[in-house]
PDB file of C-alpha atoms and ligand atoms in Angstrom:
ATOM      1  CA  MET A1237     110.485  86.354 126.730  1.00 48.00           C
ATOM      2  CA  ASN A1238     111.124  89.083 129.263  1.00 56.00           C
ATOM      3  CA  ARG A1239     108.464  91.454 128.187  1.00 76.00           C
ATOM      4  CA  GLN A1240     105.045  91.049 126.697  1.00 86.00           C
ATOM      5  CA  MET A1241     104.972  91.476 122.940  1.00 91.00           C
ATOM      6  CA  ARG A1242     102.679  94.260 121.789  1.00 95.00           C
ATOM      7  CA  ILE A1243     100.395  93.901 118.790  1.00 96.00           C
ATOM      8  CA  LEU A1244      98.199  96.530 117.159  1.00 98.00           C
ATOM      9  CA  VAL A1245      95.051  95.225 115.475  1.00 98.00           C
ATOM     10  CA  VAL A1246      93.496  97.577 112.914  1.00 98.00           C
ATOM     11  CA  GLU A1247      90.211  96.035 111.837  1.00 97.00           C
ATOM     12  CA  ASP A1248      86.779  97.605 111.456  1.00 97.00           C
ATOM     13  CA  GLU A1249      84.643  94.470 111.660  1.00 95.00           C
ATOM     14  CA  GLU A1250      83.851  94.220 115.321  1.00 97.00           C
ATOM     15  CA  ALA A1251      83.426  90.453 115.438  1.00 94.00           C
ATOM     16  CA  ILE A1252      86.804  89.881 113.815  1.00 93.00           C
ATOM     17  CA  ARG A1253      88.501  92.590 115.886  1.00 96.00           C
ATOM     18  CA  THR A1254      87.268  91.326 119.223  1.00 96.00           C
ATOM     19  CA  GLY A1255      87.905  87.744 118.178  1.00 94.00           C
ATOM     20  CA  LEU A1256      91.509  88.599 117.323  1.00 94.00           C
ATOM     21  CA  ILE A1257      92.004  90.508 120.545  1.00 96.00           C
ATOM     22  CA  ASP A1258      90.685  87.583 122.602  1.00 96.00           C
ATOM     23  CA  VAL A1259      92.913  85.083 120.846  1.00 94.00           C
ATOM     24  CA  LEU A1260      96.014  87.249 121.086  1.00 95.00           C
ATOM     25  CA  VAL A1261      95.466  88.085 124.752  1.00 96.00           C
ATOM     26  CA  PHE A1262      94.920  84.386 125.405  1.00 95.00           C
ATOM     27  CA  HIS A1263      98.320  83.720 123.794  1.00 93.00           C
ATOM     28  CA  GLY A1264      99.981  86.216 126.100  1.00 93.00           C
ATOM     29  CA  TYR A1265     100.214  89.296 123.883  1.00 95.00           C
ATOM     30  CA  GLU A1266      99.422  92.825 124.901  1.00 96.00           C
ATOM     31  CA  VAL A1267      96.943  94.163 122.363  1.00 97.00           C
ATOM     32  CA  ASP A1268      95.793  97.587 121.294  1.00 98.00           C
ATOM     33  CA  SER A1269      93.239  98.068 118.547  1.00 98.00           C
ATOM     34  CA  ALA A1270      91.650 100.547 116.201  1.00 98.00           C
ATOM     35  CA  ALA A1271      88.402 100.262 114.257  1.00 98.00           C
ATOM     36  CA  ALA A1272      89.047 102.980 111.677  1.00 98.00           C
ATOM     37  CA  GLY A1273      91.898 103.957 109.393  1.00 98.00           C
ATOM     38  CA  PRO A1274      92.979 107.327 110.811  1.00 98.00           C
ATOM     39  CA  GLU A1275      92.902 106.002 114.377  1.00 98.00           C
ATOM     40  CA  GLY A1276      94.941 102.990 113.289  1.00 98.00           C
ATOM     41  CA  LEU A1277      97.551 105.175 111.623  1.00 97.00           C
ATOM     42  CA  GLU A1278      97.805 107.447 114.634  1.00 97.00           C
ATOM     43  CA  LYS A1279      98.294 104.532 117.002  1.00 97.00           C
ATOM     44  CA  ALA A1280     100.808 102.926 114.655  1.00 97.00           C
ATOM     45  CA  LEU A1281     102.869 106.088 114.440  1.00 95.00           C
ATOM     46  CA  THR A1282     102.706 107.110 118.080  1.00 94.00           C
ATOM     47  CA  GLY A1283     102.887 103.728 119.780  1.00 94.00           C
ATOM     48  CA  THR A1284     105.495 100.990 119.868  1.00 93.00           C
ATOM     49  CA  PHE A1285     104.356  97.662 118.496  1.00 95.00           C
ATOM     50  CA  ASP A1286     106.171  94.439 117.730  1.00 92.00           C
ATOM     51  CA  LEU A1287     103.638  93.727 115.005  1.00 95.00           C
ATOM     52  CA  ILE A1288     100.735  95.444 113.281  1.00 97.00           C
ATOM     53  CA  LEU A1289      97.846  93.393 111.887  1.00 97.00           C
ATOM     54  CA  LEU A1290      96.291  95.601 109.272  1.00 96.00           C
ATOM     55  CA  ASP A1291      92.973  95.134 107.530  1.00 95.00           C
ATOM     56  CA  ILE A1292      92.715  96.616 104.025  1.00 93.00           C
ATOM     57  CA  MET A1293      89.147  97.878 103.741  1.00 92.00           C
ATOM     58  CA  LEU A1294      88.747 100.365 106.569  1.00 96.00           C
ATOM     59  CA  PRO A1295      86.655 103.488 107.067  1.00 97.00           C
ATOM     60  CA  GLY A1296      88.487 106.789 106.695  1.00 97.00           C
ATOM     61  CA  MET A1297      91.762 105.468 105.276  1.00 97.00           C
ATOM     62  CA  ASP A1298      92.513 102.077 103.777  1.00 96.00           C
ATOM     63  CA  GLY A1299      95.191  99.664 104.904  1.00 96.00           C
ATOM     64  CA  TYR A1300      97.350 100.352 101.849  1.00 95.00           C
ATOM     65  CA  GLU A1301      97.703 104.001 102.714  1.00 96.00           C
ATOM     66  CA  ILE A1302      98.357 103.192 106.357  1.00 97.00           C
ATOM     67  CA  CYS A1303     101.065 100.722 105.353  1.00 96.00           C
ATOM     68  CA  ASP A1304     102.601 103.223 102.961  1.00 95.00           C
ATOM     69  CA  ARG A1305     102.667 105.962 105.592  1.00 96.00           C
ATOM     70  CA  ILE A1306     104.168 103.702 108.240  1.00 96.00           C
ATOM     71  CA  ARG A1307     106.867 102.555 105.804  1.00 94.00           C
ATOM     72  CA  ALA A1308     107.721 106.141 104.929  1.00 92.00           C
ATOM     73  CA  ILE A1309     109.068 106.615 108.434  1.00 91.00           C
ATOM     74  CA  ASP A1310     109.685 103.102 109.767  1.00 92.00           C
ATOM     75  CA  ARG A1311     111.092 100.368 107.558  1.00 90.00           C
ATOM     76  CA  ASN A1312     111.610  97.989 110.477  1.00 89.00           C
ATOM     77  CA  GLN A1313     108.006  97.729 111.653  1.00 93.00           C
ATOM     78  CA  PRO A1314     106.627  94.237 110.990  1.00 93.00           C
ATOM     79  CA  ILE A1315     103.242  94.453 109.250  1.00 94.00           C
ATOM     80  CA  ILE A1316     100.928  91.629 108.246  1.00 93.00           C
ATOM     81  CA  MET A1317      97.962  92.580 106.096  1.00 92.00           C
ATOM     82  CA  LEU A1318      94.630  90.866 106.616  1.00 91.00           C
ATOM     83  CA  THR A1319      92.899  90.643 103.315  1.00 84.00           C
ATOM     84  CA  ALA A1320      89.467  89.463 102.285  1.00 78.00           C
ATOM     85  CA  LYS A1321      90.611  90.182  98.755  1.00 64.00           C
ATOM     86  CA  THR A1322      92.345  87.221  97.320  1.00 66.00           C
ATOM     87  CA  SER A1323      92.918  88.596  93.863  1.00 72.00           C
ATOM     88  CA  ASP A1324      96.583  88.759  92.946  1.00 75.00           C
ATOM     89  CA  ASP A1325      96.507  92.477  92.331  1.00 79.00           C
ATOM     90  CA  GLU A1326      95.301  93.320  95.805  1.00 77.00           C
ATOM     91  CA  ILE A1327      97.770  91.052  97.531  1.00 79.00           C
ATOM     92  CA  ILE A1328     100.671  92.197  95.388  1.00 82.00           C
ATOM     93  CA  HIS A1329      99.781  95.820  96.013  1.00 85.00           C
ATOM     94  CA  GLY A1330      99.992  95.340  99.779  1.00 85.00           C
ATOM     95  CA  LEU A1331     103.351  93.602  99.565  1.00 86.00           C
ATOM     96  CA  LYS A1332     104.697  96.240  97.199  1.00 86.00           C
ATOM     97  CA  LEU A1333     103.865  98.875  99.751  1.00 88.00           C
ATOM     98  CA  GLY A1334     106.094  97.077 102.193  1.00 89.00           C
ATOM     99  CA  ALA A1335     103.931  94.650 104.122  1.00 92.00           C
ATOM    100  CA  ASP A1336     105.933  91.653 105.322  1.00 90.00           C
ATOM    101  CA  ASP A1337     103.190  89.209 104.508  1.00 89.00           C
ATOM    102  CA  TYR A1338      99.457  88.865 104.099  1.00 87.00           C
ATOM    103  CA  VAL A1339      96.902  86.530 105.598  1.00 87.00           C
ATOM    104  CA  PRO A1340      93.795  85.875 103.516  1.00 85.00           C
ATOM    105  CA  LYS A1341      90.434  86.010 105.258  1.00 85.00           C
ATOM    106  CA  PRO A1342      88.812  83.899 106.430  1.00 85.00           C
ATOM    107  CA  PHE A1343      91.866  82.683 108.287  1.00 85.00           C
ATOM    108  CA  SER A1344      92.243  79.886 110.786  1.00 86.00           C
ATOM    109  CA  VAL A1345      93.220  81.225 114.177  1.00 85.00           C
ATOM    110  CA  GLN A1346      95.901  78.576 114.509  1.00 85.00           C
ATOM    111  CA  GLN A1347      97.540  79.542 111.212  1.00 84.00           C
ATOM    112  CA  LEU A1348      97.442  83.204 112.096  1.00 88.00           C
ATOM    113  CA  VAL A1349      98.973  82.654 115.532  1.00 90.00           C
ATOM    114  CA  LEU A1350     101.778  80.540 114.047  1.00 87.00           C
ATOM    115  CA  ARG A1351     102.577  83.268 111.555  1.00 86.00           C
ATOM    116  CA  ILE A1352     102.510  85.944 114.236  1.00 89.00           C
ATOM    117  CA  GLU A1353     104.884  83.892 116.356  1.00 88.00           C
ATOM    118  CA  ALA A1354     107.172  83.486 113.351  1.00 85.00           C
ATOM    119  CA  VAL A1355     107.266  87.220 112.681  1.00 82.00           C
ATOM    120  CA  LEU A1356     107.945  88.014 116.312  1.00 81.00           C
ATOM    121  CA  ARG A1357     110.702  85.441 116.606  1.00 77.00           C
ATOM    122  CA  ARG A1358     112.633  87.706 114.261  1.00 64.00           C
ATOM    123  CA  SER A1359     114.692  85.893 111.706  1.00 52.00           C
ATOM    124  CA  GLN A1360     117.789  83.967 112.632  1.00 53.00           C
ATOM    125  CA  VAL A1361     119.362  85.790 109.725  1.00 58.00           C
ATOM    126  CA  GLY A1362     119.197  89.157 111.372  1.00 60.00           C
ATOM    127  CA  LYS A1363     121.435  88.251 114.243  1.00 65.00           C
ATOM    128  CA  GLU A1364     124.199  86.816 112.073  1.00 70.00           C
ATOM    129  CA  GLN A1365     124.152  89.259 109.229  1.00 76.00           C
ATOM    130  CA  ALA A1366     127.159  91.322 108.297  1.00 84.00           C
ATOM    131  CA  ARG A1367     126.877  95.044 108.881  1.00 92.00           C
ATOM    132  CA  THR A1368     127.884  95.777 105.298  1.00 95.00           C
ATOM    133  CA  LEU A1369     127.010  93.862 102.136  1.00 94.00           C
ATOM    134  CA  HIS A1370     128.697  94.482  98.805  1.00 94.00           C
ATOM    135  CA  ILE A1371     126.571  93.331  95.900  1.00 94.00           C
ATOM    136  CA  GLY A1372     128.017  94.365  92.574  1.00 92.00           C
ATOM    137  CA  ASP A1373     128.689  98.091  92.857  1.00 92.00           C
ATOM    138  CA  ILE A1374     126.158  98.516  95.623  1.00 95.00           C
ATOM    139  CA  GLU A1375     127.169  98.915  99.229  1.00 96.00           C
ATOM    140  CA  ILE A1376     124.427  98.081 101.685  1.00 96.00           C
ATOM    141  CA  ASP A1377     124.261  99.042 105.332  1.00 96.00           C
ATOM    142  CA  THR A1378     122.163  96.262 106.865  1.00 93.00           C
ATOM    143  CA  GLU A1379     121.438  98.143 110.080  1.00 92.00           C
ATOM    144  CA  ASN A1380     120.392 101.417 108.529  1.00 93.00           C
ATOM    145  CA  LEU A1381     118.485  99.558 105.787  1.00 95.00           C
ATOM    146  CA  SER A1382     120.083 101.695 103.132  1.00 96.00           C
ATOM    147  CA  GLY A1383     122.275 101.139 100.124  1.00 97.00           C
ATOM    148  CA  MET A1384     124.443 103.316  97.920  1.00 95.00           C
ATOM    149  CA  ASN A1385     124.779 102.707  94.206  1.00 92.00           C
ATOM    150  CA  GLY A1386     127.208 105.405  93.168  1.00 89.00           C
ATOM    151  CA  THR A1387     125.473 108.504  94.427  1.00 91.00           C
ATOM    152  CA  ASN A1388     122.004 106.950  94.426  1.00 92.00           C
ATOM    153  CA  GLU A1389     120.633 106.016  97.804  1.00 95.00           C
ATOM    154  CA  ILE A1390     118.393 102.952  98.002  1.00 96.00           C
ATOM    155  CA  ALA A1391     115.973 102.382 100.877  1.00 95.00           C
ATOM    156  CA  PHE A1392     115.208  98.809 101.923  1.00 96.00           C
ATOM    157  CA  THR A1393     112.749  97.296 104.351  1.00 95.00           C
ATOM    158  CA  ARG A1394     114.021  95.067 107.135  1.00 92.00           C
ATOM    159  CA  ARG A1395     112.595  92.017 105.394  1.00 93.00           C
ATOM    160  CA  GLU A1396     114.317  92.853 102.106  1.00 95.00           C
ATOM    161  CA  ILE A1397     117.649  93.185 103.890  1.00 95.00           C
ATOM    162  CA  ASP A1398     117.099  89.844 105.608  1.00 93.00           C
ATOM    163  CA  VAL A1399     116.400  88.170 102.255  1.00 95.00           C
ATOM    164  CA  LEU A1400     119.570  89.647 100.747  1.00 95.00           C
ATOM    165  CA  SER A1401     121.649  88.718 103.787  1.00 94.00           C
ATOM    166  CA  TYR A1402     120.462  85.132 103.725  1.00 94.00           C
ATOM    167  CA  LEU A1403     121.177  84.798 100.000  1.00 96.00           C
ATOM    168  CA  ALA A1404     124.574  86.445 100.569  1.00 94.00           C
ATOM    169  CA  GLN A1405     125.417  83.746 103.106  1.00 92.00           C
ATOM    170  CA  ASN A1406     124.516  81.043 100.575  1.00 94.00           C
ATOM    171  CA  THR A1407     125.859  82.273  97.252  1.00 94.00           C
ATOM    172  CA  ASP A1408     127.220  78.842  96.330  1.00 93.00           C
ATOM    173  CA  ARG A1409     123.776  77.410  95.643  1.00 96.00           C
ATOM    174  CA  PRO A1410     120.216  78.332  94.737  1.00 97.00           C
ATOM    175  CA  VAL A1411     117.930  78.890  97.713  1.00 97.00           C
ATOM    176  CA  SER A1412     114.356  77.689  97.363  1.00 94.00           C
ATOM    177  CA  ARG A1413     111.316  79.796  98.181  1.00 92.00           C
ATOM    178  CA  GLU A1414     110.411  77.328 100.918  1.00 90.00           C
ATOM    179  CA  GLU A1415     113.839  77.739 102.497  1.00 91.00           C
ATOM    180  CA  LEU A1416     113.498  81.530 102.410  1.00 92.00           C
ATOM    181  CA  LEU A1417     110.084  81.303 104.033  1.00 90.00           C
ATOM    182  CA  SER A1418     111.552  79.066 106.687  1.00 87.00           C
ATOM    183  CA  LYS A1419     114.790  80.956 107.349  1.00 87.00           C
ATOM    184  CA  VAL A1420     113.834  84.565 106.687  1.00 90.00           C
ATOM    185  CA  TRP A1421     110.154  84.634 107.571  1.00 88.00           C
ATOM    186  CA  GLY A1422     110.574  82.027 110.288  1.00 84.00           C
ATOM    187  CA  TYR A1423     107.684  79.919 108.997  1.00 83.00           C
ATOM    188  CA  ALA A1424     107.773  76.292 109.893  1.00 75.00           C
ATOM    189  CA  ARG A1425     107.497  73.919 107.000  1.00 68.00           C
ATOM    190  CA  GLY A1426     103.990  72.639 106.579  1.00 63.00           C
ATOM    191  CA  LEU A1427     102.430  75.979 107.359  1.00 65.00           C
ATOM    192  CA  ASP A1428      99.889  76.624 104.669  1.00 64.00           C
ATOM    193  CA  ILE A1429     101.692  79.498 103.022  1.00 67.00           C
ATOM    194  CA  GLU A1430     101.964  80.564  99.443  1.00 70.00           C
ATOM    195  CA  THR A1431     105.341  81.369  97.996  1.00 79.00           C
ATOM    196  CA  ARG A1432     104.037  84.480  96.258  1.00 85.00           C
ATOM    197  CA  THR A1433     105.205  86.539  99.219  1.00 89.00           C
ATOM    198  CA  VAL A1434     108.790  85.530  98.415  1.00 93.00           C
ATOM    199  CA  ASP A1435     108.465  86.222  94.698  1.00 92.00           C
ATOM    200  CA  ILE A1436     107.121  89.709  95.278  1.00 92.00           C
ATOM    201  CA  HIS A1437     109.932  90.546  97.682  1.00 95.00           C
ATOM    202  CA  ILE A1438     112.444  89.306  95.071  1.00 96.00           C
ATOM    203  CA  ALA A1439     110.772  91.425  92.382  1.00 95.00           C
ATOM    204  CA  LYS A1440     111.005  94.492  94.620  1.00 95.00           C
ATOM    205  CA  LEU A1441     114.657  93.810  95.351  1.00 97.00           C
ATOM    206  CA  ARG A1442     115.417  93.471  91.645  1.00 97.00           C
ATOM    207  CA  ARG A1443     113.919  96.861  90.972  1.00 95.00           C
ATOM    208  CA  LYS A1444     116.216  98.257  93.643  1.00 95.00           C
ATOM    209  CA  ILE A1445     119.518  96.576  92.818  1.00 96.00           C
ATOM    210  CA  GLU A1446     119.433  95.423  89.209  1.00 95.00           C
ATOM    211  CA  THR A1447     120.373  97.618  86.252  1.00 93.00           C
ATOM    212  CA  ASP A1448     117.661  95.835  84.266  1.00 95.00           C
ATOM    213  CA  PRO A1449     115.169  94.164  86.622  1.00 95.00           C
ATOM    214  CA  LYS A1450     113.759  92.100  83.742  1.00 95.00           C
ATOM    215  CA  GLU A1451     117.180  90.642  82.959  1.00 96.00           C
ATOM    216  CA  PRO A1452     118.616  90.202  86.428  1.00 96.00           C
ATOM    217  CA  SER A1453     122.349  89.609  86.652  1.00 95.00           C
ATOM    218  CA  MET A1454     122.668  89.564  90.448  1.00 96.00           C
ATOM    219  CA  LEU A1455     119.445  88.195  91.895  1.00 97.00           C
ATOM    220  CA  ILE A1456     119.006  85.367  89.461  1.00 96.00           C
ATOM    221  CA  THR A1457     116.333  82.701  89.113  1.00 96.00           C
ATOM    222  CA  VAL A1458     117.544  79.123  88.944  1.00 96.00           C
ATOM    223  CA  ARG A1459     114.697  77.356  87.234  1.00 94.00           C
ATOM    224  CA  GLY A1460     113.071  74.755  89.429  1.00 91.00           C
ATOM    225  CA  ALA A1461     115.455  75.452  92.298  1.00 94.00           C
ATOM    226  CA  GLY A1462     114.952  78.982  93.565  1.00 95.00           C
ATOM    227  CA  TYR A1463     117.046  82.129  93.702  1.00 97.00           C
ATOM    228  CA  ARG A1464     120.758  82.711  93.806  1.00 97.00           C
ATOM    229  CA  LEU A1465     122.675  85.883  94.539  1.00 97.00           C
ATOM    230  CA  VAL A1466     125.700  86.779  92.446  1.00 96.00           C
ATOM    231  CA  MET A1467     127.754  89.200  94.495  1.00 89.00           C
ATOM    232  CA  GLU A1468     130.383  90.171  91.911  1.00 82.00           C
ATOM    233  CA  ASN A1469     129.837  91.594  88.466  1.00 65.00           C
TER     234      ASN A1469
HETATM  235 CA1   CA B1069      87.413  95.781 106.822  1.00 90.16          CA
END
């Protein structure tokens, strides 16, 4: 790597924040940090970071709102949420707002570092993906992260586009959640990761591209095998 990767840590608990900073600096990253929500948002919006680690419960403004506000202007920014809340609702909410992934607290430093490295490696998919994807009647610009369905414009996150691109390259077969985690998220097999992250990204994509998200005709589930993309109606 030619330049140091920059990570922003937004975390109010001092012991966790300083612990994260120490670990990340030890691994060669340049780290900035914020201990409160508004400060975290300001740094996120004014600085340039390869990754933002975002706690949820923060003074002043919670991590959900910060994530939402970042996504409103930057759909490329990789964001991993740190969550002490392990209830499905909380995790799903963060992913719906556009986080790339979540890491439940307490986390093992080794697991977190592996996931950070995966995010920063940037998917292999991205480099090979076609500039334009045609899925049904929808035309998707994979660089601008936007799609047109008739006159309706659809906004995608970088991760959503990478999922679609990977499925588009493999339309002849179902792709398992584990394969998506490996190829799109860059996670090595054996990493202790739940597949819920994949399912929530698929659900979001269905709401964006399917006429009836509950009866998908393009992003279909192949029971016991994974997901398959049908490009033509
Ligand atoms: Ca907190």
